[in-house]
Each structure stands twice: as structure tokens, then as C-alpha cells.
Tab-separated table of C-alpha atoms in Angstrom:
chain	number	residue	atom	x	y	z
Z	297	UNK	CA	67.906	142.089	80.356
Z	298	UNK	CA	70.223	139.215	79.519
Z	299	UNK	CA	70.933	136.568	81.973
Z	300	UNK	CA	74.719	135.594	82.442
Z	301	UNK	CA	75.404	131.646	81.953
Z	302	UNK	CA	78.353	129.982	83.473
Z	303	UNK	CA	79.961	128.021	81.174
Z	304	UNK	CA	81.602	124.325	82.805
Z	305	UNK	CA	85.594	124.075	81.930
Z	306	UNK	CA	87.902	121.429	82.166
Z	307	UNK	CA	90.725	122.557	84.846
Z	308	UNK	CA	92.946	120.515	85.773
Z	309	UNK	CA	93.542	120.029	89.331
Z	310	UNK	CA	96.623	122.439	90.566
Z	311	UNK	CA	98.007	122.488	94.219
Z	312	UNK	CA	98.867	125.762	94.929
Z	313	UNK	CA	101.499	125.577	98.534
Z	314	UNK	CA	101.125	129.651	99.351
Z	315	UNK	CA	98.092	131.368	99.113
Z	316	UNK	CA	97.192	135.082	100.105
Z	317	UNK	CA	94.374	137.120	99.818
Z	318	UNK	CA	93.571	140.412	100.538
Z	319	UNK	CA	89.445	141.582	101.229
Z	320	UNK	CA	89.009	145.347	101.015
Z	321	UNK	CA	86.225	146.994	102.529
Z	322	UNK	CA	84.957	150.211	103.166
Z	323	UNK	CA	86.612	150.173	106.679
Z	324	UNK	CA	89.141	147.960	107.102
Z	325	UNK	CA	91.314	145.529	104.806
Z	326	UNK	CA	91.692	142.214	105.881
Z	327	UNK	CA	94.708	140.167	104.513
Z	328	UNK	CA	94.922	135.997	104.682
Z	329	UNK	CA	97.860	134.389	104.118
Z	330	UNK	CA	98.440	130.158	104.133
Z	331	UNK	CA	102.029	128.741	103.734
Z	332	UNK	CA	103.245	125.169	104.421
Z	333	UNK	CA	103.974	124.312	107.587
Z	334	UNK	CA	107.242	123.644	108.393
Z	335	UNK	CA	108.025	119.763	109.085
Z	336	UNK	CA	105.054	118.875	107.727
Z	337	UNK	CA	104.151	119.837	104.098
Z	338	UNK	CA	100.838	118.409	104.671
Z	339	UNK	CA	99.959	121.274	106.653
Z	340	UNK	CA	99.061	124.494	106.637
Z	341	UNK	CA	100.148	127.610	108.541
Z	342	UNK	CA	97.518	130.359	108.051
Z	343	UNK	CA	97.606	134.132	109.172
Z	344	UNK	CA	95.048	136.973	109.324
Z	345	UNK	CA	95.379	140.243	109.626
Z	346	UNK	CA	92.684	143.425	109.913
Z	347	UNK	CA	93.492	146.891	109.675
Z	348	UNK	CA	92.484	150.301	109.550
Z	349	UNK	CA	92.299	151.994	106.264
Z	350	UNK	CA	93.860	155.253	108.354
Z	351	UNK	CA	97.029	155.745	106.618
Z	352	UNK	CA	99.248	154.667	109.655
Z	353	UNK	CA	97.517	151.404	109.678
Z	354	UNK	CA	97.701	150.601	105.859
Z	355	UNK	CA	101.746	151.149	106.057
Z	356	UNK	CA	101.973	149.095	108.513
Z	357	UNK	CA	99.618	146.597	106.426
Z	358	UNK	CA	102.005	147.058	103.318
Z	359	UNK	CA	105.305	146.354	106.080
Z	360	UNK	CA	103.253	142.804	107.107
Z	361	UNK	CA	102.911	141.987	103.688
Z	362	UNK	CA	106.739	142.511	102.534
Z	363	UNK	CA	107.560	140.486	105.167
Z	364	UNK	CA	105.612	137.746	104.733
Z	365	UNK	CA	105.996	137.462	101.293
Z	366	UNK	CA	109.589	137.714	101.469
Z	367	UNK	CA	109.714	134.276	102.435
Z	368	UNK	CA	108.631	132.778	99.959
């Protein structure tokens, strides 16, 4: 058995202003999203979301997500 190394890199630093995520599990998706708040960039709005993974649910999951990425 080989061991895995990490190997250090040289990023450089990014800001990134809208994040989301999205953690599937066996029974239920949950879904993070972080945007700027408004007024104050230095901010952060942040949003989270579980659902089912019944079918209802997950359309209703994929409706959240068009509309809160539609604003970006």
C-alpha cells in the first residue's frame, strides 16, 4: 500500500463574493449559499436549505436554486 502525500502549492489569495455548496447524503441534500450583503460588501448574507431526496422535495430544491442563482 502506497501512502498519498500532499504536495504544498503556491495559490494566490482569491476573494470569491458568492459561494454555494451543495452536501448530498443518503437522506437529504443540504444546499449553502453566501452572497454579499447588500449595503455592506463587507458582509455576508448566508442561506441553508435541507431537503428530502423524495422527488417532490428535490424539485422544489432545483426551483430554490434557480432562484437564487439567478441573482447573481
Amino acid at each position: 500500500m502506497t501512502k498519498a502525500m500532499l504536495a504544498e502549492s503556491q495559490d494566490e489569495e482569491q476573494i470569491i463574493a458568492r459561494v454555494a455548496a451543495l452536501d448530498i447524503g443518503k437522506a437529504e441534500p443540504v444546499c449553502c449559499v453566501r452572497v454579499p450583503a447588500k449595503g455592506n460588501p463587507k458582509k455576508r448574507l448566508q442561506e441553508v436549505s435541507t431537503h428530502s431526496t423524495m422527488t417532490r422535495s428535490l424539485a422544489e430544491l432545483a426551483n430554490w436554486w434557480t432562484c437564487v442563482s439567478s441573482g447573481w
